[in-house]
Amino acid sequence: MTTRRVTQFLSFWRPRDESGSAAIEFAFVAPVFFVLLFGIIEGGIMFFGQAALINATQDAARLIRTGQAQGALNLDQDKFKKQICDGMKGLFKDCSTNLLVDVQAYPAGFGGNLPSPLNGGDPQAGFGTNYNAGGPCDVVIVRAIYKYSVITPIVSPLLTDGKGYKYLLAAAAIRNEPFTAAVQGC
């Protein structure tokens, strides 16, 4: 009889209902799940932004190639930068402050090594101050750097080396068309 009572007493303390186990398991898995989820979303935004920057840079470089930037539109550095920002409209905030654009013409053609626009992860000193769209048949290199601030604080150290931002780069190397009547061909 005592064994039976001890068994009944001990069975009272055994868990009979497992309804809360899923919540406890989710509590263990949720942080990892959300870090992965936000990382995928943030990475997707960065890749989409990179593609938008490349496309906007190519479109703006086309204005230089056809002579529109030097002629009818009369673009200076700020207006050219605005052309690239307009190409990424709605995607990035503060485009005018976070975007650096460097346009360099090589009248004799380009045959050298182009230095990296970044130095230790940050833009080189003086990058973004050159704007020379060149003339007909000149080789022109257009480079753009956008400082993208990572939105998700949990994922930021994983995507940005702890800086909180990542530089998105785009470049276009073109040869200007003979857009004036004085030049017949290149």
PDB file of C-alpha atoms in Angstrom:
ATOM      1  CA  MET A   1       0.000   0.000   0.000  1.00  0.00           C
ATOM      2  CA  THR A   2       2.813   2.440   0.726  1.00  0.00           C
ATOM      3  CA  THR A   3       4.431   1.796  -2.608  1.00  0.00           C
ATOM      4  CA  ARG A   4       1.215   2.657  -4.304  1.00  0.00           C
ATOM      5  CA  ARG A   5       0.887   5.913  -2.384  1.00  0.00           C
ATOM      6  CA  VAL A   6       4.492   6.871  -3.137  1.00  0.00           C
ATOM      7  CA  THR A   7       3.896   6.192  -6.830  1.00  0.00           C
ATOM      8  CA  GLN A   8       0.751   8.323  -6.794  1.00  0.00           C
ATOM      9  CA  PHE A   9       2.581  11.075  -4.954  1.00  0.00           C
ATOM     10  CA  LEU A  10       5.495  11.065  -7.427  1.00  0.00           C
ATOM     11  CA  SER A  11       3.196  11.000 -10.443  1.00  0.00           C
ATOM     12  CA  PHE A  12       1.699  14.238  -9.169  1.00  0.00           C
ATOM     13  CA  TRP A  13       5.082  15.946  -9.669  1.00  0.00           C
ATOM     14  CA  ARG A  14       5.722  14.521 -13.141  1.00  0.00           C
ATOM     15  CA  PRO A  15       4.845  16.803 -16.073  1.00  0.00           C
ATOM     16  CA  ARG A  16       1.632  15.690 -17.685  1.00  0.00           C
ATOM     17  CA  ASP A  17       1.122  18.525 -20.111  1.00  0.00           C
ATOM     18  CA  GLU A  18       3.665  19.544 -22.766  1.00  0.00           C
ATOM     19  CA  SER A  19       1.766  22.519 -24.225  1.00  0.00           C
ATOM     20  CA  GLY A  20       4.447  25.087 -23.262  1.00  0.00           C
ATOM     21  CA  SER A  21       7.361  23.168 -24.775  1.00  0.00           C
ATOM     22  CA  ALA A  22       6.945  24.713 -28.235  1.00  0.00           C
ATOM     23  CA  ALA A  23       7.156  28.224 -26.780  1.00  0.00           C
ATOM     24  CA  ILE A  24      10.325  27.361 -24.888  1.00  0.00           C
ATOM     25  CA  GLU A  25      11.906  25.779 -27.961  1.00  0.00           C
ATOM     26  CA  PHE A  26      10.991  28.813 -30.060  1.00  0.00           C
ATOM     27  CA  ALA A  27      12.564  31.074 -27.443  1.00  0.00           C
ATOM     28  CA  PHE A  28      15.852  29.248 -28.013  1.00  0.00           C
ATOM     29  CA  VAL A  29      15.624  29.283 -31.809  1.00  0.00           C
ATOM     30  CA  ALA A  30      14.051  32.750 -32.339  1.00  0.00           C
ATOM     31  CA  PRO A  31      17.197  34.911 -31.941  1.00  0.00           C
ATOM     32  CA  VAL A  32      19.103  32.921 -34.533  1.00  0.00           C
ATOM     33  CA  PHE A  33      16.076  32.893 -36.847  1.00  0.00           C
ATOM     34  CA  PHE A  34      15.594  36.657 -36.655  1.00  0.00           C
ATOM     35  CA  VAL A  35      19.290  37.425 -37.146  1.00  0.00           C
ATOM     36  CA  LEU A  36      19.273  35.273 -40.286  1.00  0.00           C
ATOM     37  CA  LEU A  37      15.998  36.788 -41.497  1.00  0.00           C
ATOM     38  CA  PHE A  38      17.129  40.394 -41.018  1.00  0.00           C
ATOM     39  CA  GLY A  39      20.542  39.560 -42.492  1.00  0.00           C
ATOM     40  CA  ILE A  40      18.934  38.203 -45.641  1.00  0.00           C
ATOM     41  CA  ILE A  41      16.667  41.245 -45.962  1.00  0.00           C
ATOM     42  CA  GLU A  42      19.510  43.719 -45.340  1.00  0.00           C
ATOM     43  CA  GLY A  43      21.808  41.880 -47.741  1.00  0.00           C
ATOM     44  CA  GLY A  44      19.076  41.953 -50.378  1.00  0.00           C
ATOM     45  CA  ILE A  45      18.651  45.693 -49.950  1.00  0.00           C
ATOM     46  CA  MET A  46      22.413  46.173 -50.289  1.00  0.00           C
ATOM     47  CA  PHE A  47      22.593  44.088 -53.479  1.00  0.00           C
ATOM     48  CA  PHE A  48      19.589  45.907 -54.937  1.00  0.00           C
ATOM     49  CA  GLY A  49      21.209  49.230 -54.043  1.00  0.00           C
ATOM     50  CA  GLN A  50      24.453  48.129 -55.688  1.00  0.00           C
ATOM     51  CA  ALA A  51      22.581  47.250 -58.880  1.00  0.00           C
ATOM     52  CA  ALA A  52      20.711  50.573 -58.813  1.00  0.00           C
ATOM     53  CA  LEU A  53      23.989  52.488 -58.360  1.00  0.00           C
ATOM     54  CA  ILE A  54      25.616  50.657 -61.269  1.00  0.00           C
ATOM     55  CA  ASN A  55      22.612  51.302 -63.508  1.00  0.00           C
ATOM     56  CA  ALA A  56      22.422  54.998 -62.554  1.00  0.00           C
ATOM     57  CA  THR A  57      26.168  55.422 -63.133  1.00  0.00           C
ATOM     58  CA  GLN A  58      25.945  53.784 -66.572  1.00  0.00           C
ATOM     59  CA  ASP A  59      22.990  55.995 -67.524  1.00  0.00           C
ATOM     60  CA  ALA A  60      24.776  59.163 -66.397  1.00  0.00           C
ATOM     61  CA  ALA A  61      27.976  58.113 -68.191  1.00  0.00           C
ATOM     62  CA  ARG A  62      25.915  57.738 -71.371  1.00  0.00           C
ATOM     63  CA  LEU A  63      25.182  61.485 -71.150  1.00  0.00           C
ATOM     64  CA  ILE A  64      28.917  62.173 -71.211  1.00  0.00           C
ATOM     65  CA  ARG A  65      29.532  59.674 -74.009  1.00  0.00           C
ATOM     66  CA  THR A  66      26.976  61.260 -76.318  1.00  0.00           C
ATOM     67  CA  GLY A  67      28.115  64.810 -75.537  1.00  0.00           C
ATOM     68  CA  GLN A  68      24.860  65.850 -73.886  1.00  0.00           C
ATOM     69  CA  ALA A  69      26.609  66.554 -70.570  1.00  0.00           C
ATOM     70  CA  GLN A  70      29.127  68.826 -72.261  1.00  0.00           C
ATOM     71  CA  GLY A  71      26.644  70.464 -74.610  1.00  0.00           C
ATOM     72  CA  ALA A  72      22.891  70.906 -74.269  1.00  0.00           C
ATOM     73  CA  LEU A  73      22.599  69.900 -70.612  1.00  0.00           C
ATOM     74  CA  ASN A  74      25.792  71.744 -69.586  1.00  0.00           C
ATOM     75  CA  LEU A  75      26.356  69.510 -66.547  1.00  0.00           C
ATOM     76  CA  ASP A  76      28.849  70.449 -63.880  1.00  0.00           C
ATOM     77  CA  GLN A  77      29.898  68.133 -61.062  1.00  0.00           C
ATOM     78  CA  ASP A  78      26.858  68.826 -58.866  1.00  0.00           C
ATOM     79  CA  LYS A  79      24.373  68.446 -61.718  1.00  0.00           C
ATOM     80  CA  PHE A  80      26.053  65.220 -62.845  1.00  0.00           C
ATOM     81  CA  LYS A  81      25.886  63.889 -59.292  1.00  0.00           C
ATOM     82  CA  LYS A  82      22.196  64.786 -59.241  1.00  0.00           C
ATOM     83  CA  GLN A  83      21.709  62.768 -62.440  1.00  0.00           C
ATOM     84  CA  ILE A  84      23.047  59.691 -60.631  1.00  0.00           C
ATOM     85  CA  CYS A  85      20.915  60.425 -57.551  1.00  0.00           C
ATOM     86  CA  ASP A  86      17.817  60.762 -59.742  1.00  0.00           C
ATOM     87  CA  GLY A  87      18.597  57.334 -61.171  1.00  0.00           C
ATOM     88  CA  MET A  88      18.400  55.868 -57.658  1.00  0.00           C
ATOM     89  CA  LYS A  89      15.431  57.983 -56.572  1.00  0.00           C
ATOM     90  CA  GLY A  90      13.433  56.564 -53.700  1.00  0.00           C
ATOM     91  CA  LEU A  91      15.988  53.912 -52.834  1.00  0.00           C
ATOM     92  CA  PHE A  92      18.453  55.871 -50.727  1.00  0.00           C
ATOM     93  CA  LYS A  93      17.997  58.828 -48.445  1.00  0.00           C
ATOM     94  CA  ASP A  94      20.576  61.612 -48.329  1.00  0.00           C
ATOM     95  CA  CYS A  95      21.945  60.722 -51.752  1.00  0.00           C
ATOM     96  CA  SER A  96      23.552  64.124 -52.191  1.00  0.00           C
ATOM     97  CA  THR A  97      25.618  63.794 -49.000  1.00  0.00           C
ATOM     98  CA  ASN A  98      26.449  60.070 -49.168  1.00  0.00           C
ATOM     99  CA  LEU A  99      27.402  59.898 -52.859  1.00  0.00           C
ATOM    100  CA  LEU A 100      30.857  60.683 -54.213  1.00  0.00           C
ATOM    101  CA  VAL A 101      31.324  60.898 -57.982  1.00  0.00           C
ATOM    102  CA  ASP A 102      34.665  61.100 -59.767  1.00  0.00           C
ATOM    103  CA  VAL A 103      34.848  61.739 -63.537  1.00  0.00           C
ATOM    104  CA  GLN A 104      38.249  61.723 -65.202  1.00  0.00           C
ATOM    105  CA  ALA A 105      39.035  62.105 -68.932  1.00  0.00           C
ATOM    106  CA  TYR A 106      42.071  60.630 -70.661  1.00  0.00           C
ATOM    107  CA  PRO A 107      42.471  62.390 -74.062  1.00  0.00           C
ATOM    108  CA  ALA A 108      45.393  60.187 -75.141  1.00  0.00           C
ATOM    109  CA  GLY A 109      43.527  57.011 -74.195  1.00  0.00           C
ATOM    110  CA  PHE A 110      43.806  54.981 -71.053  1.00  0.00           C
ATOM    111  CA  GLY A 111      46.642  52.536 -70.709  1.00  0.00           C
ATOM    112  CA  GLY A 112      47.564  52.643 -67.059  1.00  0.00           C
ATOM    113  CA  ASN A 113      46.408  51.223 -63.786  1.00  0.00           C
ATOM    114  CA  LEU A 114      43.553  53.012 -62.114  1.00  0.00           C
ATOM    115  CA  PRO A 115      44.143  53.301 -58.350  1.00  0.00           C
ATOM    116  CA  SER A 116      41.508  51.979 -56.020  1.00  0.00           C
ATOM    117  CA  PRO A 117      39.027  54.604 -54.851  1.00  0.00           C
ATOM    118  CA  LEU A 118      39.183  53.127 -51.352  1.00  0.00           C
ATOM    119  CA  ASN A 119      42.040  53.287 -48.892  1.00  0.00           C
ATOM    120  CA  GLY A 120      41.652  51.042 -45.879  1.00  0.00           C
ATOM    121  CA  GLY A 121      37.906  50.794 -46.437  1.00  0.00           C
ATOM    122  CA  ASP A 122      37.284  54.546 -46.735  1.00  0.00           C
ATOM    123  CA  PRO A 123      37.456  56.756 -49.853  1.00  0.00           C
ATOM    124  CA  GLN A 124      40.867  58.079 -50.882  1.00  0.00           C
ATOM    125  CA  ALA A 125      41.593  61.670 -49.967  1.00  0.00           C
ATOM    126  CA  GLY A 126      40.384  63.904 -52.789  1.00  0.00           C
ATOM    127  CA  PHE A 127      38.109  61.291 -54.355  1.00  0.00           C
ATOM    128  CA  GLY A 128      34.969  62.917 -55.662  1.00  0.00           C
ATOM    129  CA  THR A 129      36.606  66.236 -56.498  1.00  0.00           C
ATOM    130  CA  ASN A 130      37.428  65.484 -60.166  1.00  0.00           C
ATOM    131  CA  TYR A 131      34.980  66.297 -62.906  1.00  0.00           C
ATOM    132  CA  ASN A 132      36.416  66.313 -66.415  1.00  0.00           C
ATOM    133  CA  ALA A 133      33.935  65.015 -68.984  1.00  0.00           C
ATOM    134  CA  GLY A 134      36.465  65.357 -71.796  1.00  0.00           C
ATOM    135  CA  GLY A 135      35.910  66.076 -75.437  1.00  0.00           C
ATOM    136  CA  PRO A 136      35.092  64.017 -78.503  1.00  0.00           C
ATOM    137  CA  CYS A 137      36.866  60.629 -78.686  1.00  0.00           C
ATOM    138  CA  ASP A 138      38.343  60.934 -75.159  1.00  0.00           C
ATOM    139  CA  VAL A 139      38.351  57.952 -72.839  1.00  0.00           C
ATOM    140  CA  VAL A 140      36.397  58.835 -69.696  1.00  0.00           C
ATOM    141  CA  ILE A 141      36.158  56.878 -66.473  1.00  0.00           C
ATOM    142  CA  VAL A 142      33.185  57.577 -64.201  1.00  0.00           C
ATOM    143  CA  ARG A 143      33.317  56.169 -60.676  1.00  0.00           C
ATOM    144  CA  ALA A 144      30.706  56.484 -57.943  1.00  0.00           C
ATOM    145  CA  ILE A 145      30.805  55.507 -54.291  1.00  0.00           C
ATOM    146  CA  TYR A 146      27.715  55.485 -52.093  1.00  0.00           C
ATOM    147  CA  LYS A 147      28.010  55.237 -48.299  1.00  0.00           C
ATOM    148  CA  TYR A 148      25.187  52.863 -47.344  1.00  0.00           C
ATOM    149  CA  SER A 149      24.267  52.857 -43.651  1.00  0.00           C
ATOM    150  CA  VAL A 150      23.079  49.461 -42.490  1.00  0.00           C
ATOM    151  CA  ILE A 151      19.643  49.769 -40.901  1.00  0.00           C
ATOM    152  CA  THR A 152      19.500  46.624 -38.774  1.00  0.00           C
ATOM    153  CA  PRO A 153      21.702  47.004 -35.680  1.00  0.00           C
ATOM    154  CA  ILE A 154      21.894  43.258 -35.006  1.00  0.00           C
ATOM    155  CA  VAL A 155      23.283  42.486 -38.461  1.00  0.00           C
ATOM    156  CA  SER A 156      25.435  45.601 -38.819  1.00  0.00           C
ATOM    157  CA  PRO A 157      28.646  44.122 -37.340  1.00  0.00           C
ATOM    158  CA  LEU A 158      28.353  41.115 -39.651  1.00  0.00           C
ATOM    159  CA  LEU A 159      27.915  43.115 -42.876  1.00  0.00           C
ATOM    160  CA  THR A 160      30.098  46.159 -42.210  1.00  0.00           C
ATOM    161  CA  ASP A 161      33.141  45.049 -40.224  1.00  0.00           C
ATOM    162  CA  GLY A 162      31.724  46.925 -37.229  1.00  0.00           C
ATOM    163  CA  LYS A 163      31.625  50.343 -38.944  1.00  0.00           C
ATOM    164  CA  GLY A 164      27.845  50.566 -39.358  1.00  0.00           C
ATOM    165  CA  TYR A 165      28.130  51.401 -43.059  1.00  0.00           C
ATOM    166  CA  LYS A 166      29.285  49.803 -46.286  1.00  0.00           C
ATOM    167  CA  TYR A 167      30.530  51.488 -49.456  1.00  0.00           C
ATOM    168  CA  LEU A 168      28.766  50.531 -52.676  1.00  0.00           C
ATOM    169  CA  LEU A 169      30.921  51.055 -55.771  1.00  0.00           C
ATOM    170  CA  ALA A 170      30.126  51.531 -59.451  1.00  0.00           C
ATOM    171  CA  ALA A 171      32.244  52.433 -62.455  1.00  0.00           C
ATOM    172  CA  ALA A 172      31.824  53.074 -66.162  1.00  0.00           C
ATOM    173  CA  ALA A 173      34.671  53.266 -68.671  1.00  0.00           C
ATOM    174  CA  ILE A 174      33.599  54.842 -71.945  1.00  0.00           C
ATOM    175  CA  ARG A 175      35.008  56.433 -75.108  1.00  0.00           C
ATOM    176  CA  ASN A 176      33.208  59.607 -76.065  1.00  0.00           C
ATOM    177  CA  GLU A 177      31.535  59.686 -79.444  1.00  0.00           C
ATOM    178  CA  PRO A 178      32.589  62.286 -82.022  1.00  0.00           C
ATOM    179  CA  PHE A 179      29.753  64.567 -80.944  1.00  0.00           C
ATOM    180  CA  THR A 180      30.988  67.732 -82.646  1.00  0.00           C
ATOM    181  CA  ALA A 181      31.030  68.474 -86.370  1.00  0.00           C
ATOM    182  CA  ALA A 182      34.775  69.159 -86.240  1.00  0.00           C
ATOM    183  CA  VAL A 183      35.541  65.522 -85.368  1.00  0.00           C
ATOM    184  CA  GLN A 184      34.511  62.965 -87.981  1.00  0.00           C
ATOM    185  CA  GLY A 185      35.592  59.702 -86.281  1.00  0.00           C
ATOM    186  CA  CYS A 186      37.674  58.297 -83.486  1.00  0.00           C
TER     187      CYS A 186
END
